[in-house]
């Protein structure tokens, strides 16, 4: 990170800082699609920070380019993969894995103009997702998902979904524990016990960590009903370790105490634009590998995000204010959100 500036807290500066945050986001890795969504034989388009990009598997690796053929501005995502090259659908120009044009079929044998070269971006494939960074030097590594290769876990992929809100509003909602008792009463929380448990919050490398809050969840919820516990048990005690990989990825590692088993959520949000985002979720568990449990968990996730969506999409401004005084913060209860916003603010002011 560059040295932080220390701007005044006036309104003009804070409006500027929200814009600064958006323009700083190109220095981070963001997920743009699941690995399973990119076949070997054709390119697929995506949008990251309003930039239209095209992904293709060339020479054994995912390559990412601006989705624009420099000949006539056609989207290369309309083309196809041929001999480890990307072929434009309009006049058939062919581009290699390094983005250079290798063939202009209308005039075979001519010298290829040096400008016939695609704008290329950094790409990585990890944890079942394809990640892209639009800047040359990513600020932090690609977020890690330590259990993903472990065969004692079963993982399911939740269909990605798009919301009309900023990625930072979406992520803050995901880690805000004070809303469980209200938005998810009887599902993730209990309105008779709305207190947020004490928890520590600290930084570790590029991660915001939340120390082990213990929570009780309804035993009958879709997420818990496949657990082999007594039917007269009404609550399941869990301890949760959160890792928030800045700025938009969360690994929730939930330890189910009575069973000594683990439930995992790997959640990452792509900022498609300043007030739009796309969410990707992988759910993991080391118990009940059956398809019925898969479906229960997917239904449960649908229920939870259906409850969150109208709340988050109603928030104004759509961008999360990086000025801590713009909204009201409650000591203890809003601690995670405060620390998250503080860090986003630093990212905003470290931008050019
Ligand atoms: S626009 Fe792509 S080859 Fe002409
Ligand atoms: Fe929620």
mmCIF file of C-alpha atoms and ligand atoms in Angstrom:
data_model
loop_
_atom_site.group_PDB
_atom_site.id
_atom_site.type_symbol
_atom_site.label_atom_id
_atom_site.label_comp_id
_atom_site.label_asym_id
_atom_site.label_seq_id
_atom_site.Cartn_x
_atom_site.Cartn_y
_atom_site.Cartn_z
ATOM 1 C CA UNK A 1 0.000 0.000 0.000
ATOM 2 C CA UNK A 2 1.091 3.547 -0.645
ATOM 3 C CA UNK A 3 1.333 6.021 2.213
ATOM 4 C CA UNK A 4 -2.030 7.155 3.467
ATOM 5 C CA UNK A 5 -3.141 10.708 3.045
ATOM 6 C CA UNK A 6 -5.060 12.258 5.899
ATOM 7 C CA UNK A 7 -7.928 14.188 4.369
ATOM 8 C CA UNK A 8 -10.274 16.442 6.260
ATOM 9 C CA UNK A 9 -13.633 15.018 7.208
ATOM 10 C CA UNK A 10 -15.589 17.507 5.109
ATOM 11 C CA UNK A 11 -18.361 16.375 2.819
ATOM 12 C CA UNK A 12 -16.575 17.175 -0.403
ATOM 13 C CA UNK A 13 -13.619 15.053 0.600
ATOM 14 C CA UNK A 14 -15.854 12.147 1.578
ATOM 15 C CA UNK A 15 -17.778 12.184 -1.665
ATOM 16 C CA UNK A 16 -14.432 12.112 -3.352
ATOM 17 C CA UNK A 17 -13.324 9.204 -1.183
ATOM 18 C CA UNK A 18 -16.277 7.031 -2.294
ATOM 19 C CA UNK A 19 -15.167 7.607 -5.881
ATOM 20 C CA UNK A 20 -11.589 6.944 -4.865
ATOM 21 C CA UNK A 21 -12.616 3.609 -3.406
ATOM 22 C CA UNK A 22 -14.245 2.577 -6.658
ATOM 23 C CA UNK A 23 -11.217 3.553 -8.697
ATOM 24 C CA UNK A 24 -8.915 1.709 -6.259
ATOM 25 C CA UNK A 25 -10.766 -1.587 -6.768
ATOM 26 C CA UNK A 26 -8.861 -2.425 -9.940
ATOM 27 C CA UNK A 27 -5.819 -3.275 -7.769
ATOM 28 C CA UNK A 28 -7.520 -6.349 -6.243
ATOM 29 C CA UNK A 29 -8.403 -9.829 -7.467
ATOM 30 C CA UNK A 30 -12.112 -10.290 -8.127
ATOM 31 C CA UNK A 31 -14.041 -13.415 -9.122
ATOM 32 C CA UNK A 32 -15.776 -13.152 -12.502
ATOM 33 C CA UNK A 33 -17.182 -16.659 -13.003
ATOM 34 C CA UNK A 34 -17.007 -20.227 -11.746
ATOM 35 C CA UNK A 35 -14.317 -22.366 -13.422
ATOM 36 C CA UNK A 36 -17.086 -24.704 -14.561
ATOM 37 C CA UNK A 37 -18.651 -21.904 -16.619
ATOM 38 C CA UNK A 38 -15.704 -21.556 -18.990
ATOM 39 C CA UNK A 39 -15.576 -24.415 -21.536
ATOM 40 C CA UNK A 40 -12.455 -25.326 -23.532
ATOM 41 C CA UNK A 41 -13.885 -24.516 -26.961
ATOM 42 C CA UNK A 42 -15.409 -21.085 -26.653
ATOM 43 C CA UNK A 43 -14.791 -17.761 -24.945
ATOM 44 C CA UNK A 44 -17.177 -16.311 -22.383
ATOM 45 C CA UNK A 45 -17.738 -12.628 -21.640
ATOM 46 C CA UNK A 46 -17.998 -11.020 -18.216
ATOM 47 C CA UNK A 47 -18.057 -7.536 -16.723
ATOM 48 C CA UNK A 48 -15.672 -6.334 -14.035
ATOM 49 C CA UNK A 49 -15.708 -2.717 -12.831
ATOM 50 C CA UNK A 50 -17.721 -1.803 -15.946
ATOM 51 C CA UNK A 51 -14.990 -3.239 -18.166
ATOM 52 C CA UNK A 52 -16.249 -5.829 -20.646
ATOM 53 C CA UNK A 53 -13.774 -8.705 -20.588
ATOM 54 C CA UNK A 54 -13.524 -12.014 -22.413
ATOM 55 C CA UNK A 55 -12.141 -15.220 -20.929
ATOM 56 C CA UNK A 56 -10.780 -18.147 -22.920
ATOM 57 C CA UNK A 57 -8.786 -21.306 -22.194
ATOM 58 C CA UNK A 58 -5.683 -20.997 -24.365
ATOM 59 C CA UNK A 59 -2.524 -23.124 -24.060
ATOM 60 C CA UNK A 60 -3.841 -24.756 -20.898
ATOM 61 C CA UNK A 61 -4.512 -21.568 -18.974
ATOM 62 C CA UNK A 62 -7.286 -19.056 -18.608
ATOM 63 C CA UNK A 63 -6.488 -15.870 -20.527
ATOM 64 C CA UNK A 64 -8.410 -12.652 -20.050
ATOM 65 C CA UNK A 65 -8.627 -9.778 -22.538
ATOM 66 C CA UNK A 66 -10.701 -6.680 -23.077
ATOM 67 C CA UNK A 67 -13.763 -7.947 -24.934
ATOM 68 C CA UNK A 68 -13.057 -5.881 -28.011
ATOM 69 C CA UNK A 69 -11.448 -6.754 -31.304
ATOM 70 C CA UNK A 70 -9.191 -3.835 -32.327
ATOM 71 C CA UNK A 71 -10.173 -4.276 -35.998
ATOM 72 C CA UNK A 72 -13.811 -3.096 -35.753
ATOM 73 C CA UNK A 73 -14.641 -3.159 -32.048
ATOM 74 C CA UNK A 74 -16.595 -6.416 -32.110
ATOM 75 C CA UNK A 75 -17.003 -8.409 -28.891
ATOM 76 C CA UNK A 76 -14.562 -11.296 -28.991
ATOM 77 C CA UNK A 77 -16.884 -13.260 -26.713
ATOM 78 C CA UNK A 78 -18.955 -13.868 -29.881
ATOM 79 C CA UNK A 79 -16.032 -15.775 -31.380
ATOM 80 C CA UNK A 80 -14.568 -19.185 -30.653
ATOM 81 C CA UNK A 81 -11.399 -21.020 -29.607
ATOM 82 C CA UNK A 82 -9.395 -22.652 -32.407
ATOM 83 C CA UNK A 83 -5.854 -24.108 -32.210
ATOM 84 C CA UNK A 84 -5.281 -22.468 -28.810
ATOM 85 C CA UNK A 85 -6.186 -19.103 -30.313
ATOM 86 C CA UNK A 86 -9.199 -16.839 -30.071
ATOM 87 C CA UNK A 87 -10.961 -16.284 -33.401
ATOM 88 C CA UNK A 88 -13.046 -13.116 -33.894
ATOM 89 C CA UNK A 89 -16.525 -13.839 -35.255
ATOM 90 C CA UNK A 90 -16.643 -10.794 -37.586
ATOM 91 C CA UNK A 91 -13.673 -11.089 -39.998
ATOM 92 C CA UNK A 92 -11.910 -14.062 -38.463
ATOM 93 C CA UNK A 93 -8.793 -12.395 -37.110
ATOM 94 C CA UNK A 94 -7.005 -14.821 -34.839
ATOM 95 C CA UNK A 95 -5.289 -13.952 -31.536
ATOM 96 C CA UNK A 96 -2.810 -16.038 -29.532
ATOM 97 C CA UNK A 97 -2.539 -16.554 -25.768
ATOM 98 C CA UNK A 98 -0.370 -13.424 -25.537
ATOM 99 C CA UNK A 99 -3.098 -11.361 -27.229
ATOM 100 C CA UNK A 100 -1.146 -10.815 -30.473
ATOM 101 C CA UNK A 101 -2.940 -11.162 -33.774
ATOM 102 C CA UNK A 102 -1.472 -14.079 -35.718
ATOM 103 C CA UNK A 103 -3.725 -14.184 -38.750
ATOM 104 C CA UNK A 104 -5.755 -11.766 -40.929
ATOM 105 C CA UNK A 105 -7.605 -14.151 -43.261
ATOM 106 C CA UNK A 106 -8.709 -11.485 -45.791
ATOM 107 C CA UNK A 107 -5.030 -10.893 -46.639
ATOM 108 C CA UNK A 108 -2.953 -13.942 -45.821
ATOM 109 C CA UNK A 109 0.743 -13.266 -45.612
ATOM 110 C CA UNK A 110 0.646 -9.522 -44.972
ATOM 111 C CA UNK A 111 2.611 -8.072 -42.121
ATOM 112 C CA UNK A 112 0.366 -7.925 -39.046
ATOM 113 C CA UNK A 113 0.022 -4.317 -37.770
ATOM 114 C CA UNK A 114 1.544 -4.000 -34.270
ATOM 115 C CA UNK A 115 -1.677 -2.389 -33.033
ATOM 116 C CA UNK A 116 -3.511 -5.667 -33.732
ATOM 117 C CA UNK A 117 -2.996 -6.730 -30.141
ATOM 118 C CA UNK A 118 -5.549 -7.333 -27.402
ATOM 119 C CA UNK A 119 -5.449 -5.629 -24.043
ATOM 120 C CA UNK A 120 -4.644 -8.444 -21.635
ATOM 121 C CA UNK A 121 -5.339 -8.751 -17.892
ATOM 122 C CA UNK A 122 -4.086 -10.958 -15.099
ATOM 123 C CA UNK A 123 -6.087 -14.123 -14.471
ATOM 124 C CA UNK A 124 -5.953 -16.916 -11.897
ATOM 125 C CA UNK A 125 -7.996 -20.041 -11.344
ATOM 126 C CA UNK A 126 -8.416 -20.991 -7.694
ATOM 127 C CA UNK A 127 -11.082 -22.392 -5.362
ATOM 128 C CA UNK A 128 -13.421 -23.223 -8.238
ATOM 129 C CA UNK A 129 -13.459 -19.633 -9.461
ATOM 130 C CA UNK A 130 -11.738 -17.544 -12.115
ATOM 131 C CA UNK A 131 -10.212 -14.377 -10.692
ATOM 132 C CA UNK A 132 -9.181 -11.274 -12.596
ATOM 133 C CA UNK A 133 -7.150 -8.224 -11.617
ATOM 134 C CA UNK A 134 -7.331 -5.233 -13.959
ATOM 135 C CA UNK A 135 -4.137 -3.626 -12.603
ATOM 136 C CA UNK A 136 -0.588 -4.867 -13.171
ATOM 137 C CA UNK A 137 0.271 -5.384 -9.507
ATOM 138 C CA UNK A 138 -2.459 -6.885 -7.286
ATOM 139 C CA UNK A 139 -2.437 -5.573 -3.738
ATOM 140 C CA UNK A 140 -3.009 -8.985 -2.078
ATOM 141 C CA UNK A 141 -2.854 -12.626 -3.221
ATOM 142 C CA UNK A 142 -5.934 -14.422 -4.541
ATOM 143 C CA UNK A 143 -8.096 -15.370 -1.511
ATOM 144 C CA UNK A 144 -7.391 -18.908 -0.311
ATOM 145 C CA UNK A 145 -9.900 -21.616 0.493
ATOM 146 C CA UNK A 146 -7.854 -24.070 2.564
ATOM 147 C CA UNK A 147 -10.287 -27.012 2.592
ATOM 148 C CA UNK A 148 -11.193 -26.908 -1.077
ATOM 149 C CA UNK A 149 -8.895 -29.771 -2.167
ATOM 150 C CA UNK A 150 -9.692 -31.913 0.897
ATOM 151 C CA UNK A 151 -11.703 -35.023 -0.134
ATOM 152 C CA UNK A 152 -13.268 -35.316 3.315
ATOM 153 C CA UNK A 153 -15.412 -32.286 2.392
ATOM 154 C CA UNK A 154 -18.281 -32.034 -0.021
ATOM 155 C CA UNK A 155 -18.713 -28.738 -1.878
ATOM 156 C CA UNK A 156 -21.672 -27.355 -3.720
ATOM 157 C CA UNK A 157 -21.770 -24.342 -5.973
ATOM 158 C CA UNK A 158 -24.602 -21.844 -5.575
ATOM 159 C CA UNK A 159 -25.783 -20.201 -8.798
ATOM 160 C CA UNK A 160 -24.310 -16.701 -8.980
ATOM 161 C CA UNK A 161 -26.756 -13.846 -8.566
ATOM 162 C CA UNK A 162 -26.721 -10.150 -9.373
ATOM 163 C CA UNK A 163 -27.930 -7.429 -7.051
ATOM 164 C CA UNK A 164 -28.484 -3.737 -7.569
ATOM 165 C CA UNK A 165 -26.113 -2.619 -4.818
ATOM 166 C CA UNK A 166 -22.411 -1.982 -4.415
ATOM 167 C CA UNK A 167 -20.163 -4.939 -3.619
ATOM 168 C CA UNK A 168 -19.211 -3.316 -0.306
ATOM 169 C CA UNK A 169 -22.861 -3.047 0.823
ATOM 170 C CA UNK A 170 -23.308 -6.707 -0.108
ATOM 171 C CA UNK A 171 -20.228 -7.841 1.819
ATOM 172 C CA UNK A 172 -21.012 -5.722 4.862
ATOM 173 C CA UNK A 173 -24.462 -7.305 5.002
ATOM 174 C CA UNK A 174 -22.820 -10.739 4.911
ATOM 175 C CA UNK A 175 -20.695 -10.068 7.988
ATOM 176 C CA UNK A 176 -23.147 -7.915 9.952
ATOM 177 C CA UNK A 177 -24.237 -10.122 12.859
ATOM 178 C CA UNK A 178 -26.744 -7.624 14.306
ATOM 179 C CA UNK A 179 -29.245 -8.294 11.511
ATOM 180 C CA UNK A 180 -29.569 -12.067 11.984
ATOM 181 C CA UNK A 181 -32.246 -11.809 14.698
ATOM 182 C CA UNK A 182 -34.371 -9.461 12.572
ATOM 183 C CA UNK A 183 -33.989 -10.296 8.915
ATOM 184 C CA UNK A 184 -33.411 -14.018 9.565
ATOM 185 C CA UNK A 185 -35.553 -14.587 12.680
ATOM 186 C CA UNK A 186 -35.975 -18.346 13.157
ATOM 187 C CA UNK A 187 -33.537 -19.030 10.323
ATOM 188 C CA UNK A 188 -30.134 -17.733 11.439
ATOM 189 C CA UNK A 189 -31.111 -15.872 14.600
ATOM 190 C CA UNK A 190 -33.775 -15.355 17.233
ATOM 191 C CA UNK A 191 -35.537 -12.028 17.788
ATOM 192 C CA UNK A 192 -35.863 -12.902 21.498
ATOM 193 C CA UNK A 193 -32.037 -12.801 21.680
ATOM 194 C CA UNK A 194 -30.915 -9.973 19.417
ATOM 195 C CA UNK A 195 -27.679 -9.171 21.272
ATOM 196 C CA UNK A 196 -24.481 -9.478 19.261
ATOM 197 C CA UNK A 197 -22.000 -11.747 21.078
ATOM 198 C CA UNK A 198 -18.664 -10.249 22.050
ATOM 199 C CA UNK A 199 -15.979 -10.829 19.513
ATOM 200 C CA UNK A 200 -12.518 -9.631 18.616
ATOM 201 C CA UNK A 201 -11.712 -7.998 15.297
ATOM 202 C CA UNK A 202 -8.173 -7.738 13.998
ATOM 203 C CA UNK A 203 -6.125 -7.547 10.807
ATOM 204 C CA UNK A 204 -3.851 -10.244 9.466
ATOM 205 C CA UNK A 205 -2.091 -9.581 6.162
ATOM 206 C CA UNK A 206 -4.826 -8.623 3.726
ATOM 207 C CA UNK A 207 -7.570 -10.093 5.925
ATOM 208 C CA UNK A 208 -9.950 -8.735 8.495
ATOM 209 C CA UNK A 209 -10.461 -11.490 11.084
ATOM 210 C CA UNK A 210 -13.312 -11.832 13.581
ATOM 211 C CA UNK A 211 -12.511 -13.891 16.600
ATOM 212 C CA UNK A 212 -14.660 -16.870 17.175
ATOM 213 C CA UNK A 213 -18.083 -15.515 18.144
ATOM 214 C CA UNK A 214 -20.245 -18.325 19.544
ATOM 215 C CA UNK A 215 -23.796 -18.384 18.327
ATOM 216 C CA UNK A 216 -26.890 -20.526 18.639
ATOM 217 C CA UNK A 217 -28.808 -21.381 15.503
ATOM 218 C CA UNK A 218 -32.298 -22.897 15.176
ATOM 219 C CA UNK A 219 -31.865 -26.689 14.888
ATOM 220 C CA UNK A 220 -34.776 -26.969 12.463
ATOM 221 C CA UNK A 221 -33.407 -24.570 9.845
ATOM 222 C CA UNK A 222 -32.707 -25.996 6.391
ATOM 223 C CA UNK A 223 -29.007 -25.779 7.080
ATOM 224 C CA UNK A 224 -29.138 -27.777 10.297
ATOM 225 C CA UNK A 225 -31.910 -30.277 9.846
ATOM 226 C CA UNK A 226 -29.653 -32.897 8.267
ATOM 227 C CA UNK A 227 -27.360 -32.867 11.319
ATOM 228 C CA UNK A 228 -27.454 -36.142 13.296
ATOM 229 C CA UNK A 229 -28.667 -34.561 16.553
ATOM 230 C CA UNK A 230 -31.579 -35.350 18.892
ATOM 231 C CA UNK A 231 -34.934 -34.247 17.537
ATOM 232 C CA UNK A 232 -35.734 -32.479 20.818
ATOM 233 C CA UNK A 233 -32.682 -30.208 20.450
ATOM 234 C CA UNK A 234 -33.927 -26.729 19.592
ATOM 235 C CA UNK A 235 -30.613 -24.941 19.114
ATOM 236 C CA UNK A 236 -27.236 -25.801 17.667
ATOM 237 C CA UNK A 237 -24.217 -24.098 19.218
ATOM 238 C CA UNK A 238 -21.607 -23.108 16.717
ATOM 239 C CA UNK A 239 -18.387 -21.152 16.863
ATOM 240 C CA UNK A 240 -17.529 -19.173 13.798
ATOM 241 C CA UNK A 241 -14.218 -18.051 12.436
ATOM 242 C CA UNK A 242 -14.548 -15.364 9.807
ATOM 243 C CA UNK A 243 -11.823 -14.366 7.394
ATOM 244 C CA UNK A 244 -12.640 -11.352 5.261
ATOM 245 C CA UNK A 245 -10.100 -11.180 2.448
ATOM 246 C CA UNK A 246 -10.139 -7.510 1.534
ATOM 247 C CA UNK A 247 -12.103 -6.222 -0.069
ATOM 248 C CA UNK A 248 -14.937 -8.636 -1.062
ATOM 249 C CA UNK A 249 -14.312 -12.262 -0.124
ATOM 250 C CA UNK A 250 -15.426 -14.015 3.061
ATOM 251 C CA UNK A 251 -14.548 -17.471 4.349
ATOM 252 C CA UNK A 252 -16.902 -18.500 7.119
ATOM 253 C CA UNK A 253 -15.588 -21.516 8.981
ATOM 254 C CA UNK A 254 -18.239 -22.809 11.335
ATOM 255 C CA UNK A 255 -17.435 -25.421 13.939
ATOM 256 C CA UNK A 256 -20.479 -27.391 15.112
ATOM 257 C CA UNK A 257 -19.470 -28.138 18.656
ATOM 258 C CA UNK A 258 -21.734 -31.042 19.580
ATOM 259 C CA UNK A 259 -20.732 -33.025 16.477
ATOM 260 C CA UNK A 260 -17.184 -31.766 16.062
ATOM 261 C CA UNK A 261 -17.890 -31.174 12.401
ATOM 262 C CA UNK A 262 -17.456 -28.283 10.088
ATOM 263 C CA UNK A 263 -19.593 -26.211 7.769
ATOM 264 C CA UNK A 264 -17.921 -23.780 5.350
ATOM 265 C CA UNK A 265 -19.070 -20.884 3.242
ATOM 266 C CA UNK A 266 -16.761 -19.269 0.735
ATOM 267 C CA UNK A 267 -18.401 -16.135 -0.547
ATOM 268 C CA UNK A 268 -16.950 -13.655 -3.002
ATOM 269 C CA UNK A 269 -18.499 -10.646 -4.674
ATOM 270 C CA UNK A 270 -17.574 -9.195 -8.045
ATOM 271 C CA UNK A 271 -18.040 -5.428 -8.382
ATOM 272 C CA UNK A 272 -19.531 -5.294 -11.870
ATOM 273 C CA UNK A 273 -20.066 -1.528 -11.498
ATOM 274 C CA UNK A 274 -20.252 1.125 -8.754
ATOM 275 C CA UNK A 275 -23.784 0.079 -7.718
ATOM 276 C CA UNK A 276 -24.086 -3.442 -9.107
ATOM 277 C CA UNK A 277 -22.467 -6.699 -8.078
ATOM 278 C CA UNK A 278 -22.458 -10.428 -8.665
ATOM 279 C CA UNK A 279 -22.128 -12.908 -5.784
ATOM 280 C CA UNK A 280 -20.479 -16.341 -5.904
ATOM 281 C CA UNK A 281 -20.867 -18.900 -3.110
ATOM 282 C CA UNK A 282 -19.370 -22.316 -2.415
ATOM 283 C CA UNK A 283 -20.771 -24.309 0.489
ATOM 284 C CA UNK A 284 -18.751 -27.099 2.101
ATOM 285 C CA UNK A 285 -19.359 -29.659 4.840
ATOM 286 C CA UNK A 286 -17.717 -32.780 6.237
ATOM 287 C CA UNK A 287 -20.998 -34.598 7.045
ATOM 288 C CA UNK A 288 -24.151 -35.824 5.243
ATOM 289 C CA UNK A 289 -22.816 -36.053 1.676
ATOM 290 C CA UNK A 290 -26.238 -36.907 0.198
ATOM 291 C CA UNK A 291 -27.964 -35.009 -2.605
ATOM 292 C CA UNK A 292 -30.947 -34.371 -0.358
ATOM 293 C CA UNK A 293 -28.731 -32.392 2.008
ATOM 294 C CA UNK A 294 -27.294 -30.504 -0.996
ATOM 295 C CA UNK A 295 -30.793 -29.424 -1.938
ATOM 296 C CA UNK A 296 -31.708 -28.486 1.635
ATOM 297 C CA UNK A 297 -28.633 -26.289 1.820
ATOM 298 C CA UNK A 298 -29.302 -24.639 -1.530
ATOM 299 C CA UNK A 299 -32.929 -23.991 -0.529
ATOM 300 C CA UNK A 300 -31.720 -22.596 2.770
ATOM 301 C CA UNK A 301 -29.313 -20.279 0.992
ATOM 302 C CA UNK A 302 -32.095 -19.111 -1.342
ATOM 303 C CA UNK A 303 -34.264 -18.344 1.654
ATOM 304 C CA UNK A 304 -31.531 -16.314 3.374
ATOM 305 C CA UNK A 305 -30.514 -14.276 0.336
ATOM 306 C CA UNK A 306 -34.178 -13.682 -0.509
ATOM 307 C CA UNK A 307 -34.575 -12.129 2.948
ATOM 308 C CA UNK A 308 -31.443 -9.992 2.594
ATOM 309 C CA UNK A 309 -31.955 -8.764 -0.959
ATOM 310 C CA UNK A 310 -34.749 -6.162 -0.520
ATOM 311 C CA UNK A 311 -33.005 -4.775 2.567
ATOM 312 C CA UNK A 312 -29.618 -4.323 0.920
ATOM 313 C CA UNK A 313 -30.969 -3.052 -2.389
ATOM 314 C CA UNK A 314 -32.965 -0.404 -0.493
ATOM 315 C CA UNK A 315 -29.871 1.083 1.178
ATOM 316 C CA UNK A 316 -28.920 4.612 0.166
ATOM 317 C CA UNK A 317 -26.479 5.686 -0.888
ATOM 318 C CA UNK A 318 -25.929 2.513 -2.865
ATOM 319 C CA UNK A 319 -22.212 2.841 -2.191
ATOM 320 C CA UNK A 320 -21.215 2.143 1.380
ATOM 321 C CA UNK A 321 -20.001 5.449 2.838
ATOM 322 C CA UNK A 322 -16.341 5.201 3.737
ATOM 323 C CA UNK A 323 -16.869 8.227 5.975
ATOM 324 C CA UNK A 324 -17.604 6.684 9.393
ATOM 325 C CA UNK A 325 -19.596 9.743 10.479
ATOM 326 C CA UNK A 326 -22.033 9.533 7.556
ATOM 327 C CA UNK A 327 -24.041 6.784 9.283
ATOM 328 C CA UNK A 328 -24.423 5.847 12.965
ATOM 329 C CA UNK A 329 -22.080 3.281 14.480
ATOM 330 C CA UNK A 330 -22.916 1.431 17.712
ATOM 331 C CA UNK A 331 -19.964 0.433 19.861
ATOM 332 C CA UNK A 332 -19.555 -3.352 20.064
ATOM 333 C CA UNK A 333 -22.526 -4.290 17.887
ATOM 334 C CA UNK A 334 -21.227 -2.604 14.732
ATOM 335 C CA UNK A 335 -17.595 -3.337 15.372
ATOM 336 C CA UNK A 336 -16.977 -5.489 12.329
ATOM 337 C CA UNK A 337 -18.665 -2.957 10.044
ATOM 338 C CA UNK A 338 -16.653 -0.109 11.554
ATOM 339 C CA UNK A 339 -13.355 -1.915 11.041
ATOM 340 C CA UNK A 340 -14.351 -2.928 7.526
ATOM 341 C CA UNK A 341 -15.244 0.642 6.594
ATOM 342 C CA UNK A 342 -12.049 1.931 8.173
ATOM 343 C CA UNK A 343 -10.010 -0.362 5.962
ATOM 344 C CA UNK A 344 -12.018 0.541 2.845
ATOM 345 C CA UNK A 345 -11.349 4.150 3.674
ATOM 346 C CA UNK A 346 -7.621 3.507 3.760
ATOM 347 C CA UNK A 347 -7.850 1.764 0.404
ATOM 348 C CA UNK A 348 -9.775 4.761 -0.977
ATOM 349 C CA UNK A 349 -7.224 7.281 0.236
ATOM 350 C CA UNK A 350 -4.268 5.220 -0.868
ATOM 351 C CA UNK A 351 -5.533 5.503 -4.436
ATOM 352 C CA UNK A 352 -4.172 8.109 -6.780
HETATM 353 S S1 LIG B 1 -13.887 -6.974 -35.976
HETATM 354 FE FE1 LIG B 1 -12.722 -8.662 -35.349
HETATM 355 S S2 LIG B 1 -11.860 -9.364 -37.159
HETATM 356 FE FE2 LIG B 1 -12.920 -7.597 -37.788
HETATM 357 FE FE1 LIG B 2 -28.378 -11.690 6.020
#
